[in-house]
PDB file of C-alpha atoms in Angstrom:
ATOM      1  CA  MET A1002    -160.409  70.347 -78.985  1.00  0.00           C
ATOM      2  CA  LYS A1003    -163.313  68.850 -76.759  1.00  0.00           C
ATOM      3  CA  LYS A1004    -163.006  68.014 -73.308  1.00  0.00           C
ATOM      4  CA  GLN A1005    -163.601  64.741 -72.031  1.00  0.00           C
ATOM      5  CA  PRO A1006    -167.037  64.935 -70.118  1.00  0.00           C
ATOM      6  CA  GLU A1007    -165.883  63.012 -66.930  1.00  0.00           C
ATOM      7  CA  ILE A1008    -162.820  65.688 -66.676  1.00  0.00           C
ATOM      8  CA  THR A1009    -165.394  68.327 -66.994  1.00  0.00           C
ATOM      9  CA  LYS A1010    -167.807  67.133 -64.599  1.00  0.00           C
ATOM     10  CA  ALA A1011    -164.787  66.602 -61.800  1.00  0.00           C
ATOM     11  CA  THR A1012    -163.662  69.920 -62.382  1.00  0.00           C
ATOM     12  CA  LYS A1013    -166.998  71.493 -62.121  1.00  0.00           C
ATOM     13  CA  ASP A1014    -167.783  69.375 -58.841  1.00  0.00           C
ATOM     14  CA  ARG A1015    -164.511  70.152 -57.329  1.00  0.00           C
ATOM     15  CA  ILE A1016    -165.385  73.905 -57.893  1.00  0.00           C
ATOM     16  CA  THR A1017    -168.696  73.378 -56.387  1.00  0.00           C
ATOM     17  CA  GLU A1018    -167.344  71.451 -53.570  1.00  0.00           C
ATOM     18  CA  ALA A1019    -164.738  74.111 -52.686  1.00  0.00           C
ATOM     19  CA  PHE A1020    -167.464  76.890 -52.566  1.00  0.00           C
ATOM     20  CA  PHE A1021    -169.666  74.907 -50.597  1.00  0.00           C
ATOM     21  CA  GLU A1022    -166.617  74.263 -48.061  1.00  0.00           C
ATOM     22  CA  LEU A1023    -166.117  78.262 -47.753  1.00  0.00           C
ATOM     23  CA  TYR A1024    -170.134  78.470 -47.804  1.00  0.00           C
ATOM     24  CA  THR A1025    -170.534  76.627 -44.753  1.00  0.00           C
ATOM     25  CA  HIS A1026    -168.736  79.207 -42.767  1.00  0.00           C
ATOM     26  CA  GLN A1027    -169.377  82.382 -44.232  1.00  0.00           C
ATOM     27  CA  THR A1028    -172.002  84.278 -46.081  1.00  0.00           C
ATOM     28  CA  ILE A1029    -171.760  84.205 -50.023  1.00  0.00           C
ATOM     29  CA  ASN A1030    -170.839  88.160 -50.064  1.00  0.00           C
ATOM     30  CA  LYS A1031    -167.646  87.219 -47.993  1.00  0.00           C
ATOM     31  CA  ILE A1032    -166.432  84.575 -50.722  1.00  0.00           C
ATOM     32  CA  ARG A1033    -164.077  85.362 -53.412  1.00  0.00           C
ATOM     33  CA  ILE A1034    -163.396  83.859 -56.717  1.00  0.00           C
ATOM     34  CA  ILE A1035    -159.881  83.487 -55.621  1.00  0.00           C
ATOM     35  CA  ASP A1036    -160.759  81.632 -52.507  1.00  0.00           C
ATOM     36  CA  ILE A1037    -162.680  78.929 -54.280  1.00  0.00           C
ATOM     37  CA  THR A1038    -160.041  78.592 -56.953  1.00  0.00           C
ATOM     38  CA  ASN A1039    -157.369  78.435 -54.593  1.00  0.00           C
ATOM     39  CA  LYS A1040    -159.210  75.476 -52.433  1.00  0.00           C
ATOM     40  CA  ALA A1041    -160.376  73.843 -56.009  1.00  0.00           C
ATOM     41  CA  HIS A1042    -156.797  73.945 -57.317  1.00  0.00           C
ATOM     42  CA  CYS A1043    -157.613  75.629 -60.539  1.00  0.00           C
ATOM     43  CA  HIS A1044    -157.021  78.734 -62.286  1.00  0.00           C
ATOM     44  CA  ARG A1045    -159.318  81.856 -62.180  1.00  0.00           C
ATOM     45  CA  SER A1046    -159.901  81.028 -65.974  1.00  0.00           C
ATOM     46  CA  THR A1047    -161.019  77.884 -65.343  1.00  0.00           C
ATOM     47  CA  PHE A1048    -163.849  78.862 -62.764  1.00  0.00           C
ATOM     48  CA  TYR A1049    -164.972  81.405 -65.465  1.00  0.00           C
ATOM     49  CA  GLU A1050    -165.516  78.302 -68.241  1.00  0.00           C
ATOM     50  CA  TYR A1051    -167.961  76.824 -65.784  1.00  0.00           C
ATOM     51  CA  PHE A1052    -169.423  79.637 -63.780  1.00  0.00           C
ATOM     52  CA  VAL A1053    -170.087  83.478 -64.736  1.00  0.00           C
ATOM     53  CA  ASP A1054    -170.079  84.328 -60.718  1.00  0.00           C
ATOM     54  CA  ILE A1055    -170.223  83.062 -57.303  1.00  0.00           C
ATOM     55  CA  TYR A1056    -173.998  83.167 -57.522  1.00  0.00           C
ATOM     56  CA  ALA A1057    -174.270  80.614 -60.445  1.00  0.00           C
ATOM     57  CA  VAL A1058    -172.140  78.276 -58.116  1.00  0.00           C
ATOM     58  CA  LEU A1059    -174.787  78.574 -55.498  1.00  0.00           C
ATOM     59  CA  ASP A1060    -177.482  78.110 -58.214  1.00  0.00           C
ATOM     60  CA  TYR A1061    -175.666  75.006 -59.756  1.00  0.00           C
ATOM     61  CA  LEU A1062    -175.576  73.355 -56.225  1.00  0.00           C
ATOM     62  CA  GLU A1063    -179.311  74.178 -55.415  1.00  0.00           C
ATOM     63  CA  LYS A1064    -180.317  72.881 -58.808  1.00  0.00           C
ATOM     64  CA  ARG A1065    -178.553  69.667 -58.312  1.00  0.00           C
ATOM     65  CA  ILE A1066    -180.122  69.059 -54.852  1.00  0.00           C
ATOM     66  CA  ILE A1067    -183.814  70.078 -56.095  1.00  0.00           C
ATOM     67  CA  ASP A1068    -183.069  67.754 -59.205  1.00  0.00           C
ATOM     68  CA  ASP A1069    -182.114  65.075 -56.947  1.00  0.00           C
ATOM     69  CA  ILE A1070    -185.013  65.300 -54.912  1.00  0.00           C
ATOM     70  CA  ILE A1071    -187.568  65.192 -57.727  1.00  0.00           C
ATOM     71  CA  HIS A1072    -185.745  62.567 -59.687  1.00  0.00           C
ATOM     72  CA  ASN A1073    -185.816  60.361 -56.130  1.00  0.00           C
ATOM     73  CA  ILE A1074    -189.046  61.037 -54.647  1.00  0.00           C
ATOM     74  CA  ASP A1075    -192.055  58.966 -55.301  1.00  0.00           C
ATOM     75  CA  LEU A1076    -194.794  61.851 -55.591  1.00  0.00           C
ATOM     76  CA  THR A1077    -197.482  59.138 -56.343  1.00  0.00           C
ATOM     77  CA  TYR A1078    -198.089  58.492 -52.840  1.00  0.00           C
ATOM     78  CA  ASN A1079    -197.590  60.726 -50.010  1.00  0.00           C
ATOM     79  CA  ILE A1080    -194.416  62.311 -49.415  1.00  0.00           C
ATOM     80  CA  SER A1081    -193.433  59.859 -46.783  1.00  0.00           C
ATOM     81  CA  LEU A1082    -191.015  60.455 -43.986  1.00  0.00           C
ATOM     82  CA  GLU A1083    -188.771  57.675 -45.163  1.00  0.00           C
ATOM     83  CA  ALA A1084    -188.312  59.489 -48.899  1.00  0.00           C
ATOM     84  CA  ILE A1085    -187.495  62.721 -46.965  1.00  0.00           C
ATOM     85  CA  ALA A1086    -185.070  60.487 -44.743  1.00  0.00           C
ATOM     86  CA  LYS A1087    -183.319  59.541 -48.047  1.00  0.00           C
ATOM     87  CA  ILE A1088    -183.230  62.704 -49.337  1.00  0.00           C
ATOM     88  CA  TYR A1089    -181.310  64.007 -46.133  1.00  0.00           C
ATOM     89  CA  GLN A1090    -179.190  61.191 -46.272  1.00  0.00           C
ATOM     90  CA  ARG A1091    -177.940  62.030 -49.690  1.00  0.00           C
ATOM     91  CA  ASN A1092    -178.023  65.703 -49.424  1.00  0.00           C
ATOM     92  CA  GLY A1093    -178.021  66.530 -45.898  1.00  0.00           C
ATOM     93  CA  LYS A1094    -174.730  68.408 -45.734  1.00  0.00           C
ATOM     94  CA  TYR A1095    -175.940  70.665 -48.408  1.00  0.00           C
ATOM     95  CA  ILE A1096    -179.436  71.264 -47.275  1.00  0.00           C
ATOM     96  CA  CYS A1097    -178.498  71.893 -43.794  1.00  0.00           C
ATOM     97  CA  VAL A1098    -175.930  74.561 -44.740  1.00  0.00           C
ATOM     98  CA  LEU A1099    -178.648  75.941 -47.418  1.00  0.00           C
ATOM     99  CA  LEU A1100    -181.340  76.351 -44.809  1.00  0.00           C
ATOM    100  CA  GLY A1101    -178.711  77.536 -41.959  1.00  0.00           C
ATOM    101  CA  GLU A1102    -177.556  81.003 -40.856  1.00  0.00           C
ATOM    102  CA  THR A1103    -174.930  81.418 -43.873  1.00  0.00           C
ATOM    103  CA  GLY A1104    -177.220  79.772 -46.387  1.00  0.00           C
ATOM    104  CA  ASP A1105    -179.667  81.067 -49.165  1.00  0.00           C
ATOM    105  CA  PRO A1106    -183.094  82.197 -47.600  1.00  0.00           C
ATOM    106  CA  LYS A1107    -184.802  81.455 -50.939  1.00  0.00           C
ATOM    107  CA  PHE A1108    -183.599  77.788 -50.769  1.00  0.00           C
ATOM    108  CA  LEU A1109    -186.585  76.535 -48.502  1.00  0.00           C
ATOM    109  CA  SER A1110    -189.020  77.978 -51.023  1.00  0.00           C
ATOM    110  CA  TYR A1111    -187.376  76.329 -53.879  1.00  0.00           C
ATOM    111  CA  PHE A1112    -187.052  72.998 -52.014  1.00  0.00           C
ATOM    112  CA  LYS A1113    -190.921  73.386 -51.286  1.00  0.00           C
ATOM    113  CA  GLU A1114    -191.713  74.540 -54.812  1.00  0.00           C
ATOM    114  CA  ALA A1115    -190.101  71.614 -56.377  1.00  0.00           C
ATOM    115  CA  LEU A1116    -192.398  69.271 -55.045  1.00  0.00           C
ATOM    116  CA  TYR A1117    -195.790  71.329 -54.719  1.00  0.00           C
ATOM    117  CA  LYS A1118    -197.056  71.206 -58.088  1.00  0.00           C
ATOM    118  CA  PRO A1119    -195.923  67.663 -59.008  1.00  0.00           C
ATOM    119  CA  PHE A1120    -197.484  66.521 -55.905  1.00  0.00           C
ATOM    120  CA  LEU A1121    -200.559  67.969 -56.294  1.00  0.00           C
ATOM    121  CA  ASP A1122    -200.742  66.656 -59.788  1.00  0.00           C
ATOM    122  CA  LYS A1123    -199.968  63.400 -59.281  1.00  0.00           C
ATOM    123  CA  GLN A1124    -202.621  63.110 -56.169  1.00  0.00           C
ATOM    124  CA  ASN A1125    -205.152  64.932 -58.407  1.00  0.00           C
ATOM    125  CA  ILE A1126    -205.637  67.473 -55.616  1.00  0.00           C
ATOM    126  CA  PRO A1127    -206.997  70.896 -56.714  1.00  0.00           C
ATOM    127  CA  ASP A1128    -204.610  73.924 -56.183  1.00  0.00           C
ATOM    128  CA  ASN A1129    -206.483  76.327 -53.880  1.00  0.00           C
ATOM    129  CA  GLY A1130    -205.326  78.225 -50.961  1.00  0.00           C
ATOM    130  CA  ILE A1131    -206.364  75.987 -48.256  1.00  0.00           C
ATOM    131  CA  ASN A1132    -204.483  72.973 -49.851  1.00  0.00           C
ATOM    132  CA  GLU A1133    -201.144  75.347 -50.179  1.00  0.00           C
ATOM    133  CA  LEU A1134    -201.451  76.338 -46.588  1.00  0.00           C
ATOM    134  CA  ILE A1135    -201.872  72.817 -45.386  1.00  0.00           C
ATOM    135  CA  TYR A1136    -198.729  71.641 -47.752  1.00  0.00           C
ATOM    136  CA  GLU A1137    -196.573  74.752 -46.592  1.00  0.00           C
ATOM    137  CA  TYR A1138    -197.277  74.175 -42.873  1.00  0.00           C
ATOM    138  CA  SER A1139    -196.775  70.343 -43.039  1.00  0.00           C
ATOM    139  CA  LEU A1140    -193.549  70.262 -45.686  1.00  0.00           C
ATOM    140  CA  THR A1141    -192.061  73.332 -43.657  1.00  0.00           C
ATOM    141  CA  GLY A1142    -192.426  71.540 -40.439  1.00  0.00           C
ATOM    142  CA  LEU A1143    -191.013  68.205 -41.588  1.00  0.00           C
ATOM    143  CA  ILE A1144    -187.984  69.833 -43.682  1.00  0.00           C
ATOM    144  CA  ILE A1145    -186.959  71.910 -40.427  1.00  0.00           C
ATOM    145  CA  ALA A1146    -187.285  68.973 -38.528  1.00  0.00           C
ATOM    146  CA  PHE A1147    -185.260  66.821 -40.328  1.00  0.00           C
ATOM    147  CA  ARG A1148    -182.778  69.517 -40.527  1.00  0.00           C
ATOM    148  CA  TYR A1149    -182.778  69.584 -36.720  1.00  0.00           C
ATOM    149  CA  TRP A1150    -182.323  65.924 -36.621  1.00  0.00           C
ATOM    150  CA  TYR A1151    -179.777  65.728 -38.695  1.00  0.00           C
ATOM    151  CA  LEU A1152    -177.447  68.295 -36.913  1.00  0.00           C
ATOM    152  CA  HIS A1153    -178.433  66.380 -33.538  1.00  0.00           C
ATOM    153  CA  GLN A1154    -178.263  62.604 -34.575  1.00  0.00           C
ATOM    154  CA  ASP A1155    -177.013  61.897 -31.068  1.00  0.00           C
ATOM    155  CA  ILE A1156    -180.912  62.557 -29.920  1.00  0.00           C
ATOM    156  CA  CYS A1157    -182.147  59.450 -31.505  1.00  0.00           C
ATOM    157  CA  SER A1158    -181.670  57.086 -34.160  1.00  0.00           C
ATOM    158  CA  LEU A1159    -183.360  57.678 -37.512  1.00  0.00           C
ATOM    159  CA  ASP A1160    -185.831  55.067 -36.863  1.00  0.00           C
ATOM    160  CA  LYS A1161    -186.782  56.669 -33.308  1.00  0.00           C
ATOM    161  CA  PHE A1162    -186.680  59.993 -35.279  1.00  0.00           C
ATOM    162  CA  LEU A1163    -189.380  58.701 -38.105  1.00  0.00           C
ATOM    163  CA  GLU A1164    -191.624  56.892 -35.400  1.00  0.00           C
ATOM    164  CA  ILE A1165    -191.706  60.127 -33.405  1.00  0.00           C
ATOM    165  CA  MET A1166    -192.452  62.351 -36.457  1.00  0.00           C
ATOM    166  CA  GLN A1167    -195.575  59.836 -37.379  1.00  0.00           C
ATOM    167  CA  LYS A1168    -196.827  60.213 -34.081  1.00  0.00           C
ATOM    168  CA  MET A1169    -196.448  63.858 -34.386  1.00  0.00           C
ATOM    169  CA  ILE A1170    -198.455  63.743 -37.796  1.00  0.00           C
ATOM    170  CA  GLN A1171    -201.266  61.277 -36.451  1.00  0.00           C
ATOM    171  CA  GLN A1172    -201.547  62.540 -32.813  1.00  0.00           C
ATOM    172  CA  GLY A1173    -200.229  66.012 -32.657  1.00  0.00           C
ATOM    173  CA  SER A1174    -196.967  67.246 -31.585  1.00  0.00           C
ATOM    174  CA  ILE A1175    -198.343  68.806 -27.980  1.00  0.00           C
ATOM    175  CA  SER A1176    -199.472  65.158 -26.928  1.00  0.00           C
ATOM    176  CA  LEU A1177    -195.895  63.843 -27.165  1.00  0.00           C
ATOM    177  CA  LEU A1178    -194.175  66.233 -24.788  1.00  0.00           C
ATOM    178  CA  GLN A1179    -192.886  64.916 -21.960  1.00  0.00           C
TER     179      GLN A1179
END
């Protein structure tokens, strides 16, 4: 008997969200499959229909975010602040946890790597050490600054944040310190 795709996706998403709720408060090595299945209201066997282990759930979540980033960012132009803001508006709660204290240390690398080669190819920029250094510095700073803003939105509005970031890019951050 074949399962209905909508039900399959809903179950997989429910397991993923249950995992994520636990992952926001504890490291992956402290999460048990029984905790996920209890939270997702499903049987252990259902978990194993979709995932081989807890790390597979994390991998699925990370790939889902990276796929969303790749499919929704316009690499034909410079990666704009607005494009990164949209990524955070859709996936901010996940990105902040994945980059946070209980998160996956490799996720920042996945995030940057997902954009690096396509960006160079679309921009016709040579892949060399200097360009990689500039890209690494620029994108890491932007990703972490967006994470900080996302977690502290009471500091300023998104428009004000984007304005500040644009000025930092154009004038340097030291010139903006008050």
